[in-house]
Amino acid sequence: MTSSILLLPGIGNSGSGHWQTLWAPTDASMTFIAGQDRDHPICEEWVENLETAVRNTGSDVILVAHSLGCLQVANWAQYSRTVVRGALLLAVPDPTCDVFPEEAKGFGFPLSEKRFAFPSMMIASSNDPYADIHYSQRSADAWGSSLVNIGERGHINAASGLGDWPQGRAWLKELIAMPMSTSGYQ
């Protein structure tokens, strides 16, 4: 069975040079989440939208979230009993940092540190302006995510110059191949 991959962009969406935008047309299993205002995010609406999208997609769903999309996953995971295969979380922003967008404040408070009920991998940059690596490590530990520090790559977006980003695809394949039984999740 092939996993369905649901792409969750951050605030403002992923632009033309963003790795999510480059991946989507090259893989029929990938689709961007629809039905949410990416310029004026409201946490409750994004969380409800994710619940609907996962339920409509099926039982073998991988979430690939960037930036605010990661906090969407984290907030959704706190209440949902809907099963997903796993989540790849890239550039998780710290909602308490000074540069966190004012219009997205509802995504951070209260942000539970409850362990996810599914396997997850977090990819972080050591010079992300929206989160320091210590925040990334604390979040990964709390959520039960494995953490990969990719060094100084900014916010892991189009400005990071990643292009199609083959290494990101490799981490996604690694997550997809992870057997549920050995991941510690049931």
XYZ file of C-alpha atoms in Angstrom, residues 5 17 28 35 42 51 78 81 95 116 120 133-134 148-149 153:
16
model
C 1.317 12.374 1.647
C 11.004 27.839 -5.169
C 1.111 11.568 -7.358
C -9.538 24.658 2.732
C -6.711 30.585 12.923
C -8.799 16.453 11.030
C -3.234 16.761 21.190
C -7.771 9.988 17.762
C 5.681 30.588 19.269
C 2.474 12.106 19.597
C 7.625 11.638 13.729
C 18.095 24.431 18.160
C 17.411 24.072 21.902
C 17.968 15.869 12.673
C 20.037 19.070 12.851
C 20.044 26.305 6.550
